[in-house]
XYZ file of C-alpha atoms in Angstrom:
621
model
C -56.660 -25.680 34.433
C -57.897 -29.033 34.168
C -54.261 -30.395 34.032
C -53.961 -28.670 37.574
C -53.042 -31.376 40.615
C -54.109 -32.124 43.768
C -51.762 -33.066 45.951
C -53.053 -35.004 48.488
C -49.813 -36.902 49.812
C -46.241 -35.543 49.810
C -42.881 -36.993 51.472
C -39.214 -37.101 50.762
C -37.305 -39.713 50.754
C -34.845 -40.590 53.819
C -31.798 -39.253 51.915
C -33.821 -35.703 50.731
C -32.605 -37.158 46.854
C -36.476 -37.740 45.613
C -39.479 -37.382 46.774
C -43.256 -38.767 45.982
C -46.994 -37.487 46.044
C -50.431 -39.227 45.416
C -52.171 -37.073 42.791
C -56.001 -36.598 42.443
C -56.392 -35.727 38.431
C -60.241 -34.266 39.340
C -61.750 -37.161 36.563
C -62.507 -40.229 38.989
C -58.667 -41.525 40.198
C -55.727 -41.278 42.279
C -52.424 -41.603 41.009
C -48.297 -40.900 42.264
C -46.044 -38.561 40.843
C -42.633 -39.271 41.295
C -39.040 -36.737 41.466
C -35.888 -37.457 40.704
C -33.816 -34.665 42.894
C -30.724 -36.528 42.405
C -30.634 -36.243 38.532
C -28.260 -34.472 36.632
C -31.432 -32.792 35.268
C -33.876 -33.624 38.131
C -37.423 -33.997 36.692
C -41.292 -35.332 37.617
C -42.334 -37.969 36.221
C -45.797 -40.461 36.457
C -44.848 -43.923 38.924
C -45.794 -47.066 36.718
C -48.591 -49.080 38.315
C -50.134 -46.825 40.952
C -53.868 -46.286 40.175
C -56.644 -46.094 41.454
C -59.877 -45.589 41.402
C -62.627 -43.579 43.483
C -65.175 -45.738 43.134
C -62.630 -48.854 44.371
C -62.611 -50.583 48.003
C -61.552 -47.689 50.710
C -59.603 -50.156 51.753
C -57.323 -50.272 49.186
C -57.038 -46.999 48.414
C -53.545 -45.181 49.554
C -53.290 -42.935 51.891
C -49.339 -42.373 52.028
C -46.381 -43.326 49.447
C -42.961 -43.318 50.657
C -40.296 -43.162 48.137
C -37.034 -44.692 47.639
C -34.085 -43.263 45.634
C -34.287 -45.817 42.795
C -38.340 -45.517 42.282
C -39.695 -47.819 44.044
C -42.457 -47.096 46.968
C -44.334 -48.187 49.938
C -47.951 -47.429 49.645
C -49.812 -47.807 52.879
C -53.568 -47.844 52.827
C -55.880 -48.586 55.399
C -56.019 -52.782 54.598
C -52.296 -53.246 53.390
C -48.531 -52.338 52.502
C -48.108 -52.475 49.424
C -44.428 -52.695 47.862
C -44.569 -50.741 44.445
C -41.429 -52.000 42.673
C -39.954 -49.031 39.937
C -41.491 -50.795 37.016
C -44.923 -50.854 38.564
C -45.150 -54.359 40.183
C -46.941 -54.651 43.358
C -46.845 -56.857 46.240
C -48.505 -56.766 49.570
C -46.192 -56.675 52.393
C -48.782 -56.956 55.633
C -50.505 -54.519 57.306
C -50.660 -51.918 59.845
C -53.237 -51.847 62.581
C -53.919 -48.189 62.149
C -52.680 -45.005 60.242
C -48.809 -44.042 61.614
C -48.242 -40.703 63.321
C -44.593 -41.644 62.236
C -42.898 -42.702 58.922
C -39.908 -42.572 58.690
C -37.532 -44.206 56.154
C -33.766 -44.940 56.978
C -31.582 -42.005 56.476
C -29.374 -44.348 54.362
C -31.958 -44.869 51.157
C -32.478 -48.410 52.482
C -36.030 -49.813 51.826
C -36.499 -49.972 55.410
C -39.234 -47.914 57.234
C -39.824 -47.243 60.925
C -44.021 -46.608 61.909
C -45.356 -45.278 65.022
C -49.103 -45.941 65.035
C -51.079 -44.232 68.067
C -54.546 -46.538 68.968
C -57.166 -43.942 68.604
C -59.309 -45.126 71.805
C -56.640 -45.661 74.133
C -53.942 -42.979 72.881
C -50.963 -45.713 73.473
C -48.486 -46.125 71.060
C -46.936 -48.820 69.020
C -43.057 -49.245 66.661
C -43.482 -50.669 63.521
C -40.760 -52.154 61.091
C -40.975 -52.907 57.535
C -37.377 -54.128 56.915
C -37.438 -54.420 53.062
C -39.083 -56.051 50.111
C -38.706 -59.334 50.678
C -40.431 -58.927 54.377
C -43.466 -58.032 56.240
C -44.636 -55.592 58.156
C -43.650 -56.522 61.810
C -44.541 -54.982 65.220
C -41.486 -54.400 67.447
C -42.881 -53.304 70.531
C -44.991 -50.326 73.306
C -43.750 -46.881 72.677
C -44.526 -43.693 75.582
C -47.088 -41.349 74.773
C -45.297 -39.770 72.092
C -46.068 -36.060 70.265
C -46.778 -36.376 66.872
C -44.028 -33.998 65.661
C -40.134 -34.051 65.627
C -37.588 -36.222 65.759
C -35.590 -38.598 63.545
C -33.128 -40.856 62.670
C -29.408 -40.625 64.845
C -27.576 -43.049 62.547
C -27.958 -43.496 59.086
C -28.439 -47.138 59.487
C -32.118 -46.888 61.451
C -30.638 -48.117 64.700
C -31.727 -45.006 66.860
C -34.715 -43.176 66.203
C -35.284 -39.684 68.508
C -38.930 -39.457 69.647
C -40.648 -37.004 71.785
C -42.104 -38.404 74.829
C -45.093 -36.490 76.056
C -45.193 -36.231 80.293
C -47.248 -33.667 82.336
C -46.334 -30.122 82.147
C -42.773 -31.449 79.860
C -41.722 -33.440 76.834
C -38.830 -35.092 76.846
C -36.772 -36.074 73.739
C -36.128 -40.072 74.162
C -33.782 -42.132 72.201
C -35.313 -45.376 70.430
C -32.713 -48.163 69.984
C -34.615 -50.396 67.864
C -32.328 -53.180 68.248
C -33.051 -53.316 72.128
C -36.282 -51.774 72.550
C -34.530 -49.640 75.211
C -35.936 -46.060 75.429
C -33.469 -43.654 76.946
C -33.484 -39.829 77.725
C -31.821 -38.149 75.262
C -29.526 -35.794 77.788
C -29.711 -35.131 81.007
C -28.803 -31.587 80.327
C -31.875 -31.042 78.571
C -34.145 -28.306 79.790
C -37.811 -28.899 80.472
C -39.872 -27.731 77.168
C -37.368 -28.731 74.727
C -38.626 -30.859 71.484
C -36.475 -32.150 69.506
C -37.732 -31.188 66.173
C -34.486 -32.071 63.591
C -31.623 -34.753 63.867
C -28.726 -35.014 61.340
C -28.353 -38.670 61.132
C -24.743 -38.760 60.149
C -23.549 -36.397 63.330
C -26.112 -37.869 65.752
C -26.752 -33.721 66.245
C -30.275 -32.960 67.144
C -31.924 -29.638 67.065
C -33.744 -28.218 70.043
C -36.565 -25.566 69.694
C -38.380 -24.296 72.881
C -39.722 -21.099 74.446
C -37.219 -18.002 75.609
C -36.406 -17.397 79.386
C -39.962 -15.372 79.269
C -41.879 -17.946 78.234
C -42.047 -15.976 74.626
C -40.334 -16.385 71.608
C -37.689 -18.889 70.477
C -34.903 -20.500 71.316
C -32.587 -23.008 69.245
C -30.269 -25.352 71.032
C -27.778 -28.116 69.682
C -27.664 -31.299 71.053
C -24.143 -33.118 70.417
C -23.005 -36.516 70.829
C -21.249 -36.431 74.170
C -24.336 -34.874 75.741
C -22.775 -31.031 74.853
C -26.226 -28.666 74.654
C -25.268 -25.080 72.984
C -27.310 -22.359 72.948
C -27.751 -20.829 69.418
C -27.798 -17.052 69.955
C -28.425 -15.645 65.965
C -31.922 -17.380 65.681
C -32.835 -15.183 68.622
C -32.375 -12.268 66.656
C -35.395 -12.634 63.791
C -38.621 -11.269 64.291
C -41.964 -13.134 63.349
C -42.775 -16.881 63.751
C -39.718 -19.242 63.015
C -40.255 -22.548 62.185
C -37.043 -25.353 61.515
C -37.584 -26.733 58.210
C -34.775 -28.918 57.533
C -31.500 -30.118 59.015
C -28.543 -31.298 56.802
C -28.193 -35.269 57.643
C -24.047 -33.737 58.242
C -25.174 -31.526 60.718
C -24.274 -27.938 60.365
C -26.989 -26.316 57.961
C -30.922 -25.731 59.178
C -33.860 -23.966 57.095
C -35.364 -21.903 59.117
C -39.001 -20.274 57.952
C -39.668 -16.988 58.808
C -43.682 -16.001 59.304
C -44.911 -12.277 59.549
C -48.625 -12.202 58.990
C -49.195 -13.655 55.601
C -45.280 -12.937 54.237
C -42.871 -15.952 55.139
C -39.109 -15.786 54.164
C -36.342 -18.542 54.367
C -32.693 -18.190 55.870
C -29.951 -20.797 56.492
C -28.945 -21.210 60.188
C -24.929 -22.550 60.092
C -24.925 -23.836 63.169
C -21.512 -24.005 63.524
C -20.339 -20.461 63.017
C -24.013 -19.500 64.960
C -24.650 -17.507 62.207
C -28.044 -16.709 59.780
C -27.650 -16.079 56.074
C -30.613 -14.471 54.308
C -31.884 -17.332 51.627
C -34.649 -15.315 49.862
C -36.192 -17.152 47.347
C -36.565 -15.563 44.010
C -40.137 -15.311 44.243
C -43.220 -14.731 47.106
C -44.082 -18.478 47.946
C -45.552 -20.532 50.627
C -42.901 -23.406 51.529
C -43.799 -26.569 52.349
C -42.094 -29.830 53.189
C -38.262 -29.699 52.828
C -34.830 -31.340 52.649
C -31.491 -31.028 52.100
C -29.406 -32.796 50.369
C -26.522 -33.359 48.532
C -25.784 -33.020 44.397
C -23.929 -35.239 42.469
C -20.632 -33.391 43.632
C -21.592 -33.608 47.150
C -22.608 -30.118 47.847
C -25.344 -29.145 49.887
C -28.368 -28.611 48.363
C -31.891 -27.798 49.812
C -35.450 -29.084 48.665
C -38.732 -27.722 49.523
C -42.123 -28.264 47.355
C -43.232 -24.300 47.539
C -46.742 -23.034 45.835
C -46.463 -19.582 44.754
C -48.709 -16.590 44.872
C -49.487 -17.152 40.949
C -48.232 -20.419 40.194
C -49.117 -23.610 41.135
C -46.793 -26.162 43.396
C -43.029 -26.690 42.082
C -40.041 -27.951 43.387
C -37.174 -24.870 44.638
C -33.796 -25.888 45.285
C -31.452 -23.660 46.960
C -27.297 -24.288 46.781
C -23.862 -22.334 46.349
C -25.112 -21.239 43.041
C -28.411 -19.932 44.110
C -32.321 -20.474 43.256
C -33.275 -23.103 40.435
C -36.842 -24.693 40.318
C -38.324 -28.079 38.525
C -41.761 -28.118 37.489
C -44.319 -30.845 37.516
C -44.488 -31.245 33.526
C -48.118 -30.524 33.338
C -49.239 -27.460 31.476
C -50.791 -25.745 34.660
C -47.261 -26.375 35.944
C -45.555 -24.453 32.905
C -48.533 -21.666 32.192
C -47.610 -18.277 33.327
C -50.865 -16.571 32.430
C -52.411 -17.437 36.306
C -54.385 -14.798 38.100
C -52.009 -13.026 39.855
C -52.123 -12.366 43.870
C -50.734 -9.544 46.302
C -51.839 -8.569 49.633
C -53.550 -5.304 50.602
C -54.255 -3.518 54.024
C -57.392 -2.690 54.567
C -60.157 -0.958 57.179
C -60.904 -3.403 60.146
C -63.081 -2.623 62.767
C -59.823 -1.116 65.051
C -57.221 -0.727 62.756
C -56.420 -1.893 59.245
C -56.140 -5.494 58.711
C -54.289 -7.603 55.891
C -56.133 -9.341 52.563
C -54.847 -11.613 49.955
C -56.105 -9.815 46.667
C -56.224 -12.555 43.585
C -57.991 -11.650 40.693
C -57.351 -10.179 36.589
C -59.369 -7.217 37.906
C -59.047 -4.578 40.716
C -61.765 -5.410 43.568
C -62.901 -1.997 43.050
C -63.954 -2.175 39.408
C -63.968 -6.282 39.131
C -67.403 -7.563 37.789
C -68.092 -9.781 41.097
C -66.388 -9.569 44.365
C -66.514 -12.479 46.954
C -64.799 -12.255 50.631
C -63.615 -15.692 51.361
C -62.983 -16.120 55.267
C -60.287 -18.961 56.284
C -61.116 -21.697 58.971
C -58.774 -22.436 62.136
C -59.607 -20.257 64.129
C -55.649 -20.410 64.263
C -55.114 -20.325 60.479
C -54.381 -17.230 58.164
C -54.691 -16.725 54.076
C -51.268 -16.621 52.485
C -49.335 -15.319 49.249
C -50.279 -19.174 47.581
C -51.730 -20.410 44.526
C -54.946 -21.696 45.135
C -57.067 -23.537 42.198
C -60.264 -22.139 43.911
C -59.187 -18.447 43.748
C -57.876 -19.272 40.020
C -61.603 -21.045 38.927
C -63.318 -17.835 40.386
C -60.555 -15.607 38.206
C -61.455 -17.302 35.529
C -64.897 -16.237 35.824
C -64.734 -12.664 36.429
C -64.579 -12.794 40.506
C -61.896 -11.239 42.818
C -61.221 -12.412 45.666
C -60.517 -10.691 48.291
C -59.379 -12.717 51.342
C -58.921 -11.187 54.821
C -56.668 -12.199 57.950
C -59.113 -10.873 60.506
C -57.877 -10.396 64.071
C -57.264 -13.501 65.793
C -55.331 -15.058 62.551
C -51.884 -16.815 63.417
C -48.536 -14.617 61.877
C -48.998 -11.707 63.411
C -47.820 -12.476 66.969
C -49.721 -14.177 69.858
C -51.079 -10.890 71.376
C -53.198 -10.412 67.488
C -54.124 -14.239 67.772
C -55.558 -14.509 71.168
C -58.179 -11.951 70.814
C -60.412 -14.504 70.035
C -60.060 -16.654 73.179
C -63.026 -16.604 74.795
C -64.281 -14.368 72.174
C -65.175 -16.460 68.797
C -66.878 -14.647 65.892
C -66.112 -11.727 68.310
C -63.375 -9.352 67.146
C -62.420 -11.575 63.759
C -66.161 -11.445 62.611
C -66.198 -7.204 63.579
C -63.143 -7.327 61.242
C -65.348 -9.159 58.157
C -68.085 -7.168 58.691
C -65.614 -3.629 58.562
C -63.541 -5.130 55.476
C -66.895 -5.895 53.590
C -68.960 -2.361 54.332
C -65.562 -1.088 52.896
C -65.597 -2.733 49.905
C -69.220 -2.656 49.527
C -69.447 0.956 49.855
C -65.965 1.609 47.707
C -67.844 -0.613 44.538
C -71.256 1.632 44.655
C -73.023 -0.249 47.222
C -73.152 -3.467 44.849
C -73.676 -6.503 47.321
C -70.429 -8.964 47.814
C -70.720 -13.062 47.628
C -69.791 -14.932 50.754
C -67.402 -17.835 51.297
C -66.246 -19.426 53.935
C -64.957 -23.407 55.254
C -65.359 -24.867 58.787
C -64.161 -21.638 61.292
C -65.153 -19.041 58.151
C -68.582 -20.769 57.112
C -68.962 -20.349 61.284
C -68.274 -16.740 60.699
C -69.787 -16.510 57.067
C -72.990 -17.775 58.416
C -73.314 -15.155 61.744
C -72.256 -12.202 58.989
C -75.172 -13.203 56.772
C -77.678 -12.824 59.424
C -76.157 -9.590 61.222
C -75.560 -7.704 58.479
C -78.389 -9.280 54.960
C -77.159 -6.390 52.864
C -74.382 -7.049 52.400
C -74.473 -10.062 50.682
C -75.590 -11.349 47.379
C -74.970 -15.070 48.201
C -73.548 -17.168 50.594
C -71.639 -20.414 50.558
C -70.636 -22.043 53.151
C -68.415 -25.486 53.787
C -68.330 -27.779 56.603
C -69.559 -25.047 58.575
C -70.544 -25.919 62.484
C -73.059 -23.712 64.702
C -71.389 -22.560 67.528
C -68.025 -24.142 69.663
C -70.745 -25.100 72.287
C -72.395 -26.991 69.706
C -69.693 -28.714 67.988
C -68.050 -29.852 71.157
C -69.850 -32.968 72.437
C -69.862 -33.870 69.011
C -66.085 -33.167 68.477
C -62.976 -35.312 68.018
C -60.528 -35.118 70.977
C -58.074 -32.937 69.049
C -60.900 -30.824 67.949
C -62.164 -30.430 71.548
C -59.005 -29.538 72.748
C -58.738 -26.701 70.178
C -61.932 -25.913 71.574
C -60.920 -25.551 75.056
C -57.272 -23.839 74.498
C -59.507 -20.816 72.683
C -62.273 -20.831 74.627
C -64.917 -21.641 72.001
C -67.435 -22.634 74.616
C -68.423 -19.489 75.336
C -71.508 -17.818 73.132
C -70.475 -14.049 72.326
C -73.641 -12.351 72.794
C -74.517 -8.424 71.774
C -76.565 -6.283 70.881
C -76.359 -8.125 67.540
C -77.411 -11.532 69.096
C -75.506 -14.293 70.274
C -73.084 -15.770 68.055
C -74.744 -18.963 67.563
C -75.797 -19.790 63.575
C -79.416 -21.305 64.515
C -80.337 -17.941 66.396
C -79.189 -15.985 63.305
C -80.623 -18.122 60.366
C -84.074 -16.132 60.542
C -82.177 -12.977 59.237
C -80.156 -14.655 56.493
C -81.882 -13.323 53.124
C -79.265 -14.433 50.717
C -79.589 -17.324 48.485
C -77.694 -19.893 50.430
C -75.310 -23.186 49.140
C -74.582 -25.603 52.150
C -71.486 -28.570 51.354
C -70.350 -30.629 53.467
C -68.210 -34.209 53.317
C -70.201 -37.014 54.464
C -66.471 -38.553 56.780
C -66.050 -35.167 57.710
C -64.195 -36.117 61.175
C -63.523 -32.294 61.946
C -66.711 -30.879 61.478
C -69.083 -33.551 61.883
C -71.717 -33.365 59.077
C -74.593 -33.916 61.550
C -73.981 -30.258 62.276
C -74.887 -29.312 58.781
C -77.617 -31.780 59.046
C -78.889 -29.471 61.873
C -78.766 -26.210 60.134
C -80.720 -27.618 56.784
C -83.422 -28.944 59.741
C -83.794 -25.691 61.036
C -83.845 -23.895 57.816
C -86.488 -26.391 56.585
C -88.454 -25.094 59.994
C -88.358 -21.509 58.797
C -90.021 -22.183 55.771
C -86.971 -22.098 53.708
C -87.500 -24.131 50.440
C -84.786 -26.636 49.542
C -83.697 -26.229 46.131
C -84.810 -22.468 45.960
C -84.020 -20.626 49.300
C -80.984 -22.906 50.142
C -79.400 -25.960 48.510
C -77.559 -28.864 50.730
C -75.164 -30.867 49.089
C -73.536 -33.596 51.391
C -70.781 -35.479 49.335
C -70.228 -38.883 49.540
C -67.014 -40.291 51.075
C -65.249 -36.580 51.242
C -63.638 -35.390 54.186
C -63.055 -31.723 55.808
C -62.594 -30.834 52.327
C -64.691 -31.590 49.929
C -63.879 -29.115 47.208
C -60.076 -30.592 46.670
C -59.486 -32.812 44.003
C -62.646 -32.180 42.596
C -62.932 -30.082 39.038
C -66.719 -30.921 39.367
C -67.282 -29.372 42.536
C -64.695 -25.696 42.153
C -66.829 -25.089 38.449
C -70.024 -25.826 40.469
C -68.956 -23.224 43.441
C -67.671 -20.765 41.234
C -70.590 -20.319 38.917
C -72.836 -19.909 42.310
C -70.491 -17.325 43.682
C -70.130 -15.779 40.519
C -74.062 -15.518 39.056
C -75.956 -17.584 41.719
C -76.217 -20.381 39.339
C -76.247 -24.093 41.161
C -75.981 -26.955 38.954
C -74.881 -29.958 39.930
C -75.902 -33.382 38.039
C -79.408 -35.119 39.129
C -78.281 -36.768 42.586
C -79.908 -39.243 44.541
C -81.606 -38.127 47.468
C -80.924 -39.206 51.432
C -83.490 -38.574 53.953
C -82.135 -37.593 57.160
C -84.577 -37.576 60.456
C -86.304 -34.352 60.647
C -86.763 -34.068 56.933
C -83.295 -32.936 55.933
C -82.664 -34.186 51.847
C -79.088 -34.574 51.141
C -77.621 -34.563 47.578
C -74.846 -37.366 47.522
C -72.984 -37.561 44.349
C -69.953 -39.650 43.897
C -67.293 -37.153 43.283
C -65.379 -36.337 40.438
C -62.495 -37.041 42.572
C -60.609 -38.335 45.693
C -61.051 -35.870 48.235
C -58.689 -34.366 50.882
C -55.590 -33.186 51.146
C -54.176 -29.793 50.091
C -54.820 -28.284 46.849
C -52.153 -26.795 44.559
C-alpha cells in the first residue's frame, strides 16, 4: 500500500501518444510519472529531475506538467514555467499571471502551448503562448468571457484554437486565429446552446453536444469545414448520462461515456456511418481523461487512465484487436490481492437506493462497519478504487457507501430532489440505509464518515439520530448553505443558488443547520479540515470547534480538531499519515497523530497543524 500514488495532475499530450502526472509518494515530495503510449511496448516510467519537496517555496511547487512525445515537459507553478528537458534539465521560461483555465499543446507534438488564464476578480480573460524551448512565455492578447470546458485545436499546426464564448442565455463556439487575434463565430448555422466540446485537428471537424428539442437529453451534432452542421441521430438512442470523451484528431471516431447511477460504460460513436459500437471494457472501471491515437502502424487506438473497482489507476487502450492495459510499475499497481468492491441496493427512506460495498468481509458479519456519505451535493460514489476504502479494508472495516437521493447518474428528476431541500430527502436516505444495517448486524452501532456535502449530512445524522453511531468523522464539513454562502467562492455560491441551499429544512427533527444539532451529538467526534481550503472555508470548522467548546465539549476527549497546514478541500490525499490516522479512529476510536503545535483561534478554538506527510489535493488512486 505504501507504494500506492496519488495522482494529483494528469494530461495527455497534444498527439494522445504519452501522457504525464505529478505524483505525491505520501513521504514528504512531489514527483512526475511519465508514459510512453507510442512504444512498441508502452510503459511508465519516473521523469529525471522533477522533485520536489513539501516543505519547499509554494511558489515553486508545480501545479500542472504538460508532456511532449519525446519526454520533455512544461511544468507550470504558480511563480514560473519551467522547461523540463528529457534528461532532467530545467530552465525557467517566464511566467504566467495566474493559473490557465486552458492548456493546450499543439495537436502536432510541437513544444508549443496555448494558455487561457481567467483574472479571478474581474472574470476577463487572457491568450497565452509559450512557443518552444528556446522562448518565453508571451501574452498575445483579451479573450471573451470564455467557459472553462471544450474546445480545441482546428489545425494541427496551433493556428486556430475553438473556444466557447459565454453570452447571456447562449454560448457560442468562436474560432481563435492566433496569428490575427481575430475571434470569429464558428457557424452561423449553429443553434443556440451548442458547446463545442471536441475538435479533430486534422479535419477541422468539431463536435457539438447540447440539449434535445425538449430541453432534455442529448444531442450530438458535427460541425464540418464548409459550415455543414449534421445531426447525429444513434447517440440519441442510449439511455443514462453521455459524456464525449475523445475525438480522433482524423475526425470520424468519438468515446462516448455512458453513466447510469454508479455503472458507466464506453462505446465508439463513427460519426461517419452515424453509428454506436458497444466498447465494453474488460473490467467495471471509472474512466478518466482520454485520447485517441494512433499505433506505430497508424491504426486508431484509444487512451484513457481508468481506476477500477479493485485496482488502483492504469492505463486501458482500446483498438481493432481489443482491450490491453499498462500498469504504473509500482507494486500497488501489479497486486491483485485489493479489497474487492460491488454495489448493492438497499432500503431508503422511499424506495431502495444504491451502495458501493468494499470490504474482505460481508457488512453483515464484518468486524466494523462505517457509512461514508459523498460531498457535491451533485456527486455520487462509483465502482473505483479508492486508497481510503482499501486502508479501512485493511483494518477490518467495510464500507458501505450510499448514493442517497439527490446523487447525479440516476437522471435529473432523482437529482433535483434536493433543490430547495438539502439534508432533506438524501439525509432521510442515510438515516434509512444505516437503521438497516444497524438493525441487520444486531443493533451494533456504525462509524460515520463524511467530506464537505457528507460531513454536512454526517454531522445533522449524528445529532438526529446518537444511536446510531459509534464515531463520527467528518472533513471540511460546513454548517448549513446559509452559512457557507457569504463566506463562499463565486463558483461555490453559484452551486449554492442553482440547488437552493439557502433554504434551512426544518422538521420535526430540527432545522438542518449543524450548530442547532451539535447538543445531541454523543459520539466521539474527529473534525479535519485543510487550512487553503477555498471550497469549504476552514473558518466554518473554526465555528463548529467554538461552539462545541461552548457546550462543554472537551478538546482532545469529546472531539479532536485537526486543521492541516497548507492542504486544500482534501486533506486526506497524498497523505499515508493522515488515511492510517482516520482509519484507526473509524475502526477502534483510536486518534493518534504526532505532538502538533497548537494555533489559537479567537474564541478559544486550538488547532493541530502538522506539516503533512504529503502534498495535498488532487484525486486519489
Amino acid at each position: 500500500m505504501t507504494t500506492l500514488r496519488s495522482r494529483l495532475t494528469f494530461r495527455f499530450s497534444g498527439t494522445g501518444r504519452s501522457a504525464a502526472a505529478l505524483v505525491a509518494d505520501g513521504r514528504g515530495f512531489l514527483y512526475g510519472e511519465f508514459w510512453d503510449l507510442g512504444a512498441v511496448r508502452p510503459a511508465c516510467r519516473t521523469v529525471p529531475g522533477l522533485r520536489f519537496a513539501a516543505t519547499a517555496d509554494p511558489g515553486t511547487i508545480p501545479y500542472d506538467a504538460v508532456p511532449f512525445d519525446d519526454g520533455a515537459l512544461l511544468l507550470i507553478s504558480p511563480g514560473e514555467v519551467l522547461f523540463l528537458s528529457p534528461d532532467g534539465e530545467r530552465r525557467s521560461v517566464g511566467r504566467l499571471p495566474d493559473r490557465p483555465v486552458v492548456v493546450a499543446p499543439v495537436a502536432d507534438g510541437a513544444r508549443t502551448v496555448l494558455f487561457v488564464v481567467r483574472d479571478a476578480s474581474s472574470g476577463k480573460c487572457s491568450s497565452w503562448l509559450w512557443p518552444g524551448p528556446e522562448m518565453s512565455v508571451c501574452r498575445l492578447g483579451e479573450l471573451p468571457t470564455l467557459l472553462a470546458r471544450g474546445g480545441g485545436w482546428l489545425d494541427p499546426g496551433g493556428n486556430r484554437y475553438l473556444l466557447n464564448v459565454r453570452e447571456p442565455m447562449r454560448t457560442i463556439p468562436t474560432v481563435y486565429d492566433l496569428r490575427t487575434d481575430e475571434k470569429k463565430a464558428l457557424s452561423v448555422n449553429a443553434v443556440v446552446g451548442d458547446t463545442a466540446w471536441h475538435t479533430a485537428p486534422r479535419t477541422g471537424e468539431v463536435l457539438l453536444v447540447g440539449t434535445g428539442a425538449d430541453g432534455n437529453g442529448h444531442r450530438l451534432r458535427l460541425f464540418q469545414p464548409g459550415g455543414t452542421i449534421r445531426e447525429l441521430s444513434s447517440p440519441q438512442q442510449l439511455s443514462g448520462m453521455v459524456t464525449p470523451i475523445a475525438m480522433h484528431p482524423g475526425g470520424g471516431l468519438v468515446t462516448l461515456q455512458l453513466v447510469d447511477g454508479p455503472r458507466q460504460e464506453l462505446v465508439v460513436l463513427d460519426t461517419a456511418a452515424d453509428e454506436v459500437r458497444p466498447m465494453k471494457a474488460p473490467d467495471p472501471c471509472a474512466v478518466g481523461a482520454g485520447a485517441w491515437s494512433e499505433n506505430l502502424s497508424g491504426a486508431a487506438r484509444f487512451w484513457s487512465l481508468s481506476i477500477g473497482a479493485g485496482l488502483p489507476a492504469r492505463m486501458i487502450a482500446h483498438d481493432s484487436e481489443g482491450w490491453f492495459d499498462v500498469r504504473d510499475g509500482t507494486a500497488a499497481g501489479s497486486f491483485s490481492s485489493w479489497a474487492p468492491s460491488h454495489t448493492e441496493r438497499l432500503p431508503g427512506a422511499e424506495g431502495e437506493i444504491e451502495a458501493i460495498v468494499c470490504g474482505h468481509h460481508d457488512w453483515r458479519s464484518a468486524p466494523h462497519v462505517v457509512v461514508c456519505l459523498h460531498g457535491g451535493p451533485a456527486d455520487r460514489w462509483v465502482p473505483k478504487f479508492s486508497q481510503l476504502f482499501q486502508v479501512l479494508a485493511e483494518r477490518g472495516v467495510t464500507v458501505v457507501a450510499p448514493n442517497p437521493r439527490g446523487s447525479v447518474g440516476y437522471g435529473e428528476a432523482f437529482h433535483r430532489l434536493i433543490v430547495g431541500s438539502w439534508a432533506g430527502p438524501d439525509l432521510a436516505d442515510v438515516l434509512a440505509l444505516a437503521r438497516h444495517v444497524h438493525d441487520s448486524r444486531g443493533g451494533r452501532p456504525l462509524a460515520l464518515y463524511g467530506a464537505s456535502y457528507g460531513a454536512f449530512l454526517a454531522l445533522l445524522a449524528a445529532g438526529i439520530e446518537p444511536d446510531l453511531w459509534s464515531r463520527v468523522l467528518a472533513v471540511a464539513p460546513f454548517l448549513s448553505g446559509d452559512r457557507l454562502y457569504p463566506e463562499a467562492s463565486h463558483n461555490v455560491r453559484a452551486m449554492i443558488d442553482r440547488l437552493g441551499g439557502r433554504a434551512v429544512l426544518v422538521d420535526e427533527t430540527g432545522p438542518r443547520d449543524v450548530l442547532a444539532q451539535l447538543p445531541q451529538i454523543t459520539a466521539p467526534l474527529v473534525v479535519l479540515h485543510g487550512e487553503n481550503d477555498q471550497t469549504v472555508p476552514v473558518s466554518q470548522s473554526v465555528r463548529l470547534v467554538q461552539e462545541l467548546r461552548r457546550l462543554g465539549r472537551r478538546p482532545g476527549i469529546d472531539f479532536h480538531y485537526l486543521e492541516v497546514a497548507g492542504a486544500g478541500h482534501v486533506p486526506l490525499d497524498g497523505s499515508a499519515e493522515l488515511h492510517q490516522a482516520v482509519t484507526r479512529f473509524l475502526a477502534n476510536g483510536e486518534w493518534a497523530v504526532p505532538p502538533l503545535p497548537a494555533v489559537t483561534r479567537p474564541g478559544g478554538a486550538a488547532a493541530g497543524r502538522p506539516v503533512p506527510a504529503s502534498f495535498q489535493g488532487g484525486e486519489t488512486t
